[in-house]
């Protein structure tokens, strides 16, 4: 029998369902339809979460492993001679030792493009909450109460319209392009920033110049050696005063200490982020206590529709592999 294990299937179900202490999940734990995934596997076990000490035991008899964030390294692969396929339930695959998989003739596939509209939605939620000072509005409602206010309008802080403002987008791939489209619908002027040390492409603006004219900066580039801590003190120093920063890409793009300091001293007007450098974050992460910050806990990818597409694509990846028609193959 061909056995498949999903090591952290709990990442695809709402957090209120993950409070169940059962090690294994069933379809009732999900708000999406996982039947397509179940049907393509002869035997499918859905584990809620898997820590490093549990990996070997749970994978011992599996020909196919599905993982979102559980690390699959060379040491583990060496103990799984039957392993044929690793399916990443995400786009990024930095939790897989790709070279080791290639050397051992283990195929690795991922799922790309499933969450574009979901991420775009969260991106603009963060932008609008910051720009419209939603936190101040909520605080005033709770502390003072509109019903006790002498006027029909209760405005704790003035906010500006998006129309006519400038948004710089760093990373103009699938998500960056989708963000540009929505931004233009709001009447924003779009600037595409060219990363440093790269040849300037048509339609792009050097990063330093782009930052100096930006009301909003939205990050959509991958995390690489080149972009690690891209948003550092030098980056912040080049920003137009009053600029807001949005990060729905990767937490490691930010030098979090520098960004927190800039928020405290006002050189950065606000930060909206769906990602942090370490997740879950440590209690002393400086962004958690910085002012003018809106944080969502890495939910940008996780709309119902995006998670359903992800599951369907995982099923197609496994079915394609079984029938010698592999798809979305990394190695």
mmCIF file of C-alpha atoms in Angstrom:
data_model
loop_
_atom_site.group_PDB
_atom_site.id
_atom_site.type_symbol
_atom_site.label_atom_id
_atom_site.label_comp_id
_atom_site.label_asym_id
_atom_site.label_seq_id
_atom_site.Cartn_x
_atom_site.Cartn_y
_atom_site.Cartn_z
ATOM 1 C CA UNK A 1 0.000 0.000 0.000
ATOM 2 C CA UNK A 2 1.210 3.502 -0.875
ATOM 3 C CA UNK A 3 1.292 5.474 2.372
ATOM 4 C CA UNK A 4 1.103 9.264 2.627
ATOM 5 C CA UNK A 5 1.558 11.340 5.786
ATOM 6 C CA UNK A 6 0.798 15.037 6.222
ATOM 7 C CA UNK A 7 3.032 16.065 9.111
ATOM 8 C CA UNK A 8 1.443 19.417 9.966
ATOM 9 C CA UNK A 9 -2.041 19.324 8.494
ATOM 10 C CA UNK A 10 -3.205 21.507 11.383
ATOM 11 C CA UNK A 11 -1.691 24.495 9.597
ATOM 12 C CA UNK A 12 -4.534 24.244 7.071
ATOM 13 C CA UNK A 13 -7.371 24.397 9.587
ATOM 14 C CA UNK A 14 -8.611 27.396 11.597
ATOM 15 C CA UNK A 15 -6.944 27.814 14.964
ATOM 16 C CA UNK A 16 -10.170 27.168 16.895
ATOM 17 C CA UNK A 17 -10.265 23.665 15.421
ATOM 18 C CA UNK A 18 -6.645 23.001 16.339
ATOM 19 C CA UNK A 19 -7.433 23.135 20.035
ATOM 20 C CA UNK A 20 -8.421 19.469 19.720
ATOM 21 C CA UNK A 21 -5.658 17.519 21.436
ATOM 22 C CA UNK A 22 -5.883 14.537 19.087
ATOM 23 C CA UNK A 23 -2.594 13.703 17.368
ATOM 24 C CA UNK A 24 -4.447 12.894 14.156
ATOM 25 C CA UNK A 25 -7.018 14.949 12.290
ATOM 26 C CA UNK A 26 -10.035 13.946 10.241
ATOM 27 C CA UNK A 27 -12.110 15.854 7.666
ATOM 28 C CA UNK A 28 -14.313 17.250 10.465
ATOM 29 C CA UNK A 29 -11.388 19.356 11.669
ATOM 30 C CA UNK A 30 -11.295 21.394 8.450
ATOM 31 C CA UNK A 31 -13.438 24.155 7.013
ATOM 32 C CA UNK A 32 -12.295 23.133 3.514
ATOM 33 C CA UNK A 33 -12.929 19.969 1.514
ATOM 34 C CA UNK A 34 -9.956 17.616 1.715
ATOM 35 C CA UNK A 35 -11.670 14.737 -0.064
ATOM 36 C CA UNK A 36 -9.671 15.194 -3.247
ATOM 37 C CA UNK A 37 -6.441 14.760 -1.309
ATOM 38 C CA UNK A 38 -7.806 11.727 0.533
ATOM 39 C CA UNK A 39 -9.015 10.103 -2.678
ATOM 40 C CA UNK A 40 -5.656 10.330 -4.467
ATOM 41 C CA UNK A 41 -3.848 8.561 -1.603
ATOM 42 C CA UNK A 42 -4.232 4.866 -0.830
ATOM 43 C CA UNK A 43 -3.548 5.644 2.829
ATOM 44 C CA UNK A 44 -3.481 9.174 4.224
ATOM 45 C CA UNK A 45 -2.702 10.103 7.825
ATOM 46 C CA UNK A 46 -3.232 13.737 8.832
ATOM 47 C CA UNK A 47 -1.145 14.718 11.831
ATOM 48 C CA UNK A 48 -2.042 17.944 13.591
ATOM 49 C CA UNK A 49 1.560 18.925 14.304
ATOM 50 C CA UNK A 50 4.875 17.094 14.270
ATOM 51 C CA UNK A 51 8.004 18.023 16.172
ATOM 52 C CA UNK A 52 11.531 16.994 15.248
ATOM 53 C CA UNK A 53 11.493 13.992 17.601
ATOM 54 C CA UNK A 54 8.310 12.602 16.048
ATOM 55 C CA UNK A 55 9.311 12.868 12.380
ATOM 56 C CA UNK A 56 11.062 9.548 11.934
ATOM 57 C CA UNK A 57 8.398 7.440 13.590
ATOM 58 C CA UNK A 58 5.618 9.105 11.630
ATOM 59 C CA UNK A 59 7.423 8.900 8.283
ATOM 60 C CA UNK A 60 8.904 5.425 8.673
ATOM 61 C CA UNK A 61 6.409 3.685 6.369
ATOM 62 C CA UNK A 62 5.520 6.603 4.115
ATOM 63 C CA UNK A 63 6.350 6.762 0.434
ATOM 64 C CA UNK A 64 4.946 10.293 0.253
ATOM 65 C CA UNK A 65 5.391 13.070 2.819
ATOM 66 C CA UNK A 66 3.400 16.303 2.859
ATOM 67 C CA UNK A 67 4.869 19.104 4.940
ATOM 68 C CA UNK A 68 4.170 22.779 5.317
ATOM 69 C CA UNK A 69 6.938 23.834 7.684
ATOM 70 C CA UNK A 70 8.277 20.602 9.209
ATOM 71 C CA UNK A 71 11.949 20.254 8.261
ATOM 72 C CA UNK A 72 12.941 17.301 6.084
ATOM 73 C CA UNK A 73 16.735 17.084 6.117
ATOM 74 C CA UNK A 74 19.375 14.675 4.849
ATOM 75 C CA UNK A 75 19.611 12.844 8.163
ATOM 76 C CA UNK A 76 15.908 12.027 8.071
ATOM 77 C CA UNK A 77 15.992 11.055 4.391
ATOM 78 C CA UNK A 78 18.784 8.586 5.094
ATOM 79 C CA UNK A 79 16.483 6.743 7.487
ATOM 80 C CA UNK A 80 13.606 6.592 4.976
ATOM 81 C CA UNK A 81 14.780 4.393 2.096
ATOM 82 C CA UNK A 82 11.197 3.963 0.902
ATOM 83 C CA UNK A 83 10.607 7.721 0.489
ATOM 84 C CA UNK A 84 9.802 8.773 -3.082
ATOM 85 C CA UNK A 85 8.084 12.156 -2.884
ATOM 86 C CA UNK A 86 8.050 15.214 -0.639
ATOM 87 C CA UNK A 87 5.132 17.575 -1.241
ATOM 88 C CA UNK A 88 5.518 21.048 0.224
ATOM 89 C CA UNK A 89 2.169 22.530 1.214
ATOM 90 C CA UNK A 90 3.435 25.998 0.377
ATOM 91 C CA UNK A 91 5.428 27.888 -2.233
ATOM 92 C CA UNK A 92 8.661 28.231 -0.283
ATOM 93 C CA UNK A 93 10.666 25.054 0.285
ATOM 94 C CA UNK A 94 13.554 26.197 2.457
ATOM 95 C CA UNK A 95 12.549 23.541 5.026
ATOM 96 C CA UNK A 96 13.630 20.819 2.579
ATOM 97 C CA UNK A 97 17.247 19.877 1.909
ATOM 98 C CA UNK A 98 16.851 20.031 -1.855
ATOM 99 C CA UNK A 99 20.380 18.879 -2.669
ATOM 100 C CA UNK A 100 20.021 15.866 -0.382
ATOM 101 C CA UNK A 101 16.698 14.962 -1.996
ATOM 102 C CA UNK A 102 18.214 15.168 -5.464
ATOM 103 C CA UNK A 103 21.160 12.992 -4.464
ATOM 104 C CA UNK A 104 18.763 10.358 -3.087
ATOM 105 C CA UNK A 105 16.433 10.470 -6.091
ATOM 106 C CA UNK A 106 13.568 11.829 -3.991
ATOM 107 C CA UNK A 107 11.239 14.142 -5.875
ATOM 108 C CA UNK A 108 10.169 17.431 -4.283
ATOM 109 C CA UNK A 109 7.230 19.527 -5.461
ATOM 110 C CA UNK A 110 5.554 22.676 -4.189
ATOM 111 C CA UNK A 111 2.427 24.744 -4.848
ATOM 112 C CA UNK A 112 2.762 28.223 -6.297
ATOM 113 C CA UNK A 113 0.264 30.966 -7.019
ATOM 114 C CA UNK A 114 -2.544 29.608 -4.845
ATOM 115 C CA UNK A 115 -2.773 32.538 -2.424
ATOM 116 C CA UNK A 116 -2.265 35.646 -4.554
ATOM 117 C CA UNK A 117 -5.639 37.292 -3.969
ATOM 118 C CA UNK A 118 -5.604 36.308 -0.316
ATOM 119 C CA UNK A 119 -2.256 38.044 0.239
ATOM 120 C CA UNK A 120 -3.388 41.107 -1.701
ATOM 121 C CA UNK A 121 -6.445 41.367 0.534
ATOM 122 C CA UNK A 122 -4.360 41.268 3.716
ATOM 123 C CA UNK A 123 -1.883 43.737 2.230
ATOM 124 C CA UNK A 124 -4.600 46.345 1.781
ATOM 125 C CA UNK A 125 -6.200 45.523 5.115
ATOM 126 C CA UNK A 126 -2.902 46.431 6.770
ATOM 127 C CA UNK A 127 -2.494 49.547 4.646
ATOM 128 C CA UNK A 128 -6.020 50.796 5.300
ATOM 129 C CA UNK A 129 -5.879 50.115 9.037
ATOM 130 C CA UNK A 130 -2.669 52.120 9.295
ATOM 131 C CA UNK A 131 -3.648 54.931 6.961
ATOM 132 C CA UNK A 132 -7.111 55.348 8.491
ATOM 133 C CA UNK A 133 -5.810 55.087 12.092
ATOM 134 C CA UNK A 134 -8.244 52.282 12.772
ATOM 135 C CA UNK A 135 -6.574 51.432 16.086
ATOM 136 C CA UNK A 136 -7.170 54.955 17.403
ATOM 137 C CA UNK A 137 -10.790 54.823 16.246
ATOM 138 C CA UNK A 138 -11.387 51.525 18.052
ATOM 139 C CA UNK A 139 -9.688 52.774 21.213
ATOM 140 C CA UNK A 140 -11.830 55.913 21.241
ATOM 141 C CA UNK A 141 -14.985 53.896 20.678
ATOM 142 C CA UNK A 142 -14.149 51.572 23.567
ATOM 143 C CA UNK A 143 -12.856 54.167 26.016
ATOM 144 C CA UNK A 144 -15.241 57.062 25.380
ATOM 145 C CA UNK A 145 -18.120 55.648 23.417
ATOM 146 C CA UNK A 146 -19.698 57.255 20.395
ATOM 147 C CA UNK A 147 -23.037 57.260 22.193
ATOM 148 C CA UNK A 148 -21.610 59.739 24.720
ATOM 149 C CA UNK A 149 -19.987 61.995 22.122
ATOM 150 C CA UNK A 150 -21.459 65.500 21.584
ATOM 151 C CA UNK A 151 -21.102 65.409 17.780
ATOM 152 C CA UNK A 152 -22.244 63.052 15.006
ATOM 153 C CA UNK A 153 -18.594 62.489 14.047
ATOM 154 C CA UNK A 154 -15.951 61.161 16.401
ATOM 155 C CA UNK A 155 -12.572 61.614 14.715
ATOM 156 C CA UNK A 156 -9.584 60.768 16.921
ATOM 157 C CA UNK A 157 -7.035 61.518 14.216
ATOM 158 C CA UNK A 158 -7.201 62.879 10.686
ATOM 159 C CA UNK A 159 -6.531 60.482 7.844
ATOM 160 C CA UNK A 160 -5.661 61.017 4.201
ATOM 161 C CA UNK A 161 -7.078 59.603 0.990
ATOM 162 C CA UNK A 162 -5.068 57.058 -0.944
ATOM 163 C CA UNK A 163 -5.840 58.647 -4.286
ATOM 164 C CA UNK A 164 -2.890 60.569 -5.654
ATOM 165 C CA UNK A 165 -0.405 59.075 -3.198
ATOM 166 C CA UNK A 166 2.616 57.051 -4.330
ATOM 167 C CA UNK A 167 3.160 53.378 -3.562
ATOM 168 C CA UNK A 168 6.526 51.786 -4.187
ATOM 169 C CA UNK A 169 6.422 48.061 -4.795
ATOM 170 C CA UNK A 170 9.550 46.019 -4.187
ATOM 171 C CA UNK A 171 9.151 42.704 -5.956
ATOM 172 C CA UNK A 172 6.903 42.716 -9.011
ATOM 173 C CA UNK A 173 6.126 39.028 -9.388
ATOM 174 C CA UNK A 174 2.646 37.539 -9.373
ATOM 175 C CA UNK A 175 1.636 39.070 -6.035
ATOM 176 C CA UNK A 176 3.368 42.383 -6.695
ATOM 177 C CA UNK A 177 1.512 42.722 -9.990
ATOM 178 C CA UNK A 178 -1.808 41.929 -8.309
ATOM 179 C CA UNK A 179 -1.116 44.527 -5.605
ATOM 180 C CA UNK A 180 -0.320 47.082 -8.328
ATOM 181 C CA UNK A 181 -3.666 46.441 -9.970
ATOM 182 C CA UNK A 182 -5.631 47.024 -6.766
ATOM 183 C CA UNK A 183 -3.497 50.043 -5.854
ATOM 184 C CA UNK A 184 -4.289 51.651 -9.183
ATOM 185 C CA UNK A 185 -7.999 51.128 -8.515
ATOM 186 C CA UNK A 186 -7.533 53.246 -5.375
ATOM 187 C CA UNK A 187 -5.897 55.939 -7.513
ATOM 188 C CA UNK A 188 -2.387 55.317 -6.225
ATOM 189 C CA UNK A 189 0.634 56.071 -8.368
ATOM 190 C CA UNK A 190 2.813 52.973 -8.698
ATOM 191 C CA UNK A 191 6.607 52.982 -8.614
ATOM 192 C CA UNK A 192 8.515 49.755 -9.184
ATOM 193 C CA UNK A 193 11.752 49.779 -7.234
ATOM 194 C CA UNK A 194 14.890 48.154 -8.597
ATOM 195 C CA UNK A 195 16.864 46.294 -5.965
ATOM 196 C CA UNK A 196 20.424 47.520 -5.410
ATOM 197 C CA UNK A 197 23.295 45.841 -7.266
ATOM 198 C CA UNK A 198 21.024 44.896 -10.163
ATOM 199 C CA UNK A 199 20.891 46.339 -13.658
ATOM 200 C CA UNK A 200 18.097 48.873 -13.997
ATOM 201 C CA UNK A 201 15.181 47.444 -15.996
ATOM 202 C CA UNK A 202 12.771 49.436 -18.133
ATOM 203 C CA UNK A 203 9.929 50.795 -16.053
ATOM 204 C CA UNK A 204 11.836 50.493 -12.787
ATOM 205 C CA UNK A 205 13.236 53.210 -10.508
ATOM 206 C CA UNK A 206 16.425 52.934 -8.448
ATOM 207 C CA UNK A 207 15.507 51.992 -4.884
ATOM 208 C CA UNK A 208 16.971 55.094 -3.251
ATOM 209 C CA UNK A 209 15.025 57.385 -5.570
ATOM 210 C CA UNK A 210 11.841 55.377 -5.161
ATOM 211 C CA UNK A 211 11.991 55.509 -1.361
ATOM 212 C CA UNK A 212 12.391 59.276 -1.372
ATOM 213 C CA UNK A 213 9.014 59.783 -3.100
ATOM 214 C CA UNK A 214 7.019 56.976 -1.464
ATOM 215 C CA UNK A 215 4.009 57.455 0.745
ATOM 216 C CA UNK A 216 3.694 53.693 1.008
ATOM 217 C CA UNK A 217 6.215 50.897 0.456
ATOM 218 C CA UNK A 218 4.992 47.340 -0.022
ATOM 219 C CA UNK A 219 7.377 44.376 0.061
ATOM 220 C CA UNK A 220 6.783 41.407 -2.237
ATOM 221 C CA UNK A 221 10.285 40.130 -2.948
ATOM 222 C CA UNK A 222 11.687 36.758 -1.856
ATOM 223 C CA UNK A 223 14.031 36.419 1.101
ATOM 224 C CA UNK A 224 17.533 35.784 -0.210
ATOM 225 C CA UNK A 225 21.064 36.624 0.883
ATOM 226 C CA UNK A 226 20.666 39.774 -1.193
ATOM 227 C CA UNK A 227 17.402 40.899 0.419
ATOM 228 C CA UNK A 228 17.982 39.763 4.007
ATOM 229 C CA UNK A 229 17.430 42.813 6.265
ATOM 230 C CA UNK A 230 16.832 44.931 3.178
ATOM 231 C CA UNK A 231 14.835 47.315 5.369
ATOM 232 C CA UNK A 232 17.646 48.531 7.603
ATOM 233 C CA UNK A 233 18.636 51.910 8.967
ATOM 234 C CA UNK A 234 20.045 53.037 5.616
ATOM 235 C CA UNK A 235 16.770 52.068 3.908
ATOM 236 C CA UNK A 236 14.738 53.956 6.506
ATOM 237 C CA UNK A 237 16.936 57.036 6.208
ATOM 238 C CA UNK A 238 16.037 57.276 2.515
ATOM 239 C CA UNK A 239 12.273 57.121 3.101
ATOM 240 C CA UNK A 240 10.012 60.074 2.571
ATOM 241 C CA UNK A 241 8.872 61.455 5.944
ATOM 242 C CA UNK A 242 5.528 60.022 6.969
ATOM 243 C CA UNK A 243 5.871 56.858 4.884
ATOM 244 C CA UNK A 244 4.118 53.628 5.822
ATOM 245 C CA UNK A 245 5.735 50.215 5.289
ATOM 246 C CA UNK A 246 3.798 47.024 4.487
ATOM 247 C CA UNK A 247 5.399 43.573 4.622
ATOM 248 C CA UNK A 248 3.417 40.540 3.513
ATOM 249 C CA UNK A 249 6.469 38.768 2.073
ATOM 250 C CA UNK A 250 9.025 37.460 4.595
ATOM 251 C CA UNK A 251 9.914 38.684 8.069
ATOM 252 C CA UNK A 252 13.621 38.410 7.374
ATOM 253 C CA UNK A 253 13.388 41.315 4.926
ATOM 254 C CA UNK A 254 13.342 43.613 7.960
ATOM 255 C CA UNK A 255 16.045 44.498 10.423
ATOM 256 C CA UNK A 256 13.466 44.389 13.175
ATOM 257 C CA UNK A 257 15.543 46.317 15.718
ATOM 258 C CA UNK A 258 16.128 49.166 13.257
ATOM 259 C CA UNK A 259 12.469 49.235 12.217
ATOM 260 C CA UNK A 260 11.269 49.261 15.834
ATOM 261 C CA UNK A 261 13.615 52.119 16.668
ATOM 262 C CA UNK A 262 12.369 54.066 13.639
ATOM 263 C CA UNK A 263 8.771 53.563 14.766
ATOM 264 C CA UNK A 264 9.591 54.786 18.269
ATOM 265 C CA UNK A 265 11.369 57.909 17.033
ATOM 266 C CA UNK A 266 8.905 58.617 14.237
ATOM 267 C CA UNK A 267 11.225 58.298 11.253
ATOM 268 C CA UNK A 268 8.889 55.540 10.076
ATOM 269 C CA UNK A 269 5.246 56.512 10.436
ATOM 270 C CA UNK A 270 3.813 53.010 10.595
ATOM 271 C CA UNK A 271 4.304 49.350 9.861
ATOM 272 C CA UNK A 272 1.819 46.729 8.730
ATOM 273 C CA UNK A 273 3.190 43.191 8.671
ATOM 274 C CA UNK A 274 1.859 39.690 8.306
ATOM 275 C CA UNK A 275 5.256 38.065 8.827
ATOM 276 C CA UNK A 276 8.039 38.214 11.390
ATOM 277 C CA UNK A 277 11.609 36.926 11.320
ATOM 278 C CA UNK A 278 10.787 34.087 13.714
ATOM 279 C CA UNK A 279 7.322 32.554 13.882
ATOM 280 C CA UNK A 280 5.807 32.209 16.374
ATOM 281 C CA UNK A 281 7.707 35.294 17.563
ATOM 282 C CA UNK A 282 9.655 35.528 20.757
ATOM 283 C CA UNK A 283 8.108 37.568 23.541
ATOM 284 C CA UNK A 284 10.850 40.163 23.212
ATOM 285 C CA UNK A 285 10.420 40.773 19.484
ATOM 286 C CA UNK A 286 10.770 44.575 19.320
ATOM 287 C CA UNK A 287 7.970 45.022 16.793
ATOM 288 C CA UNK A 288 5.370 43.607 19.178
ATOM 289 C CA UNK A 289 5.727 46.615 21.471
ATOM 290 C CA UNK A 290 6.491 49.307 18.887
ATOM 291 C CA UNK A 291 3.972 52.098 18.230
ATOM 292 C CA UNK A 292 1.925 52.444 15.040
ATOM 293 C CA UNK A 293 2.168 48.771 14.145
ATOM 294 C CA UNK A 294 -0.544 46.479 12.809
ATOM 295 C CA UNK A 295 0.446 42.810 12.899
ATOM 296 C CA UNK A 296 -1.442 39.806 11.597
ATOM 297 C CA UNK A 297 -0.116 36.317 12.454
ATOM 298 C CA UNK A 298 0.964 35.109 8.993
ATOM 299 C CA UNK A 299 -2.588 34.722 7.710
ATOM 300 C CA UNK A 300 -2.139 36.368 4.320
ATOM 301 C CA UNK A 301 -2.009 33.053 2.485
ATOM 302 C CA UNK A 302 -4.856 31.460 4.396
ATOM 303 C CA UNK A 303 -8.234 32.492 3.009
ATOM 304 C CA UNK A 304 -10.688 29.630 2.646
ATOM 305 C CA UNK A 305 -10.373 29.796 -1.125
ATOM 306 C CA UNK A 306 -6.564 29.816 -1.021
ATOM 307 C CA UNK A 307 -6.385 26.846 1.337
ATOM 308 C CA UNK A 308 -8.873 24.927 -0.810
ATOM 309 C CA UNK A 309 -6.763 25.611 -3.892
ATOM 310 C CA UNK A 310 -3.671 24.508 -1.997
ATOM 311 C CA UNK A 311 -5.224 21.171 -1.011
ATOM 312 C CA UNK A 312 -6.476 20.583 -4.548
ATOM 313 C CA UNK A 313 -3.025 21.320 -5.963
ATOM 314 C CA UNK A 314 -1.390 18.964 -3.466
ATOM 315 C CA UNK A 315 -3.758 16.251 -4.653
ATOM 316 C CA UNK A 316 -2.886 16.954 -8.278
ATOM 317 C CA UNK A 317 0.840 16.855 -7.451
ATOM 318 C CA UNK A 318 0.543 13.449 -5.783
ATOM 319 C CA UNK A 319 -1.773 12.041 -8.445
ATOM 320 C CA UNK A 320 0.531 13.275 -11.190
ATOM 321 C CA UNK A 321 3.543 11.689 -9.536
ATOM 322 C CA UNK A 322 1.763 8.356 -9.070
ATOM 323 C CA UNK A 323 0.764 8.304 -12.744
ATOM 324 C CA UNK A 324 4.239 9.293 -13.994
ATOM 325 C CA UNK A 325 3.097 12.803 -14.916
ATOM 326 C CA UNK A 326 4.933 14.859 -12.274
ATOM 327 C CA UNK A 327 4.058 18.522 -11.871
ATOM 328 C CA UNK A 328 5.431 21.497 -9.904
ATOM 329 C CA UNK A 329 8.682 19.576 -9.487
ATOM 330 C CA UNK A 330 11.556 21.340 -7.744
ATOM 331 C CA UNK A 331 13.887 18.343 -8.102
#
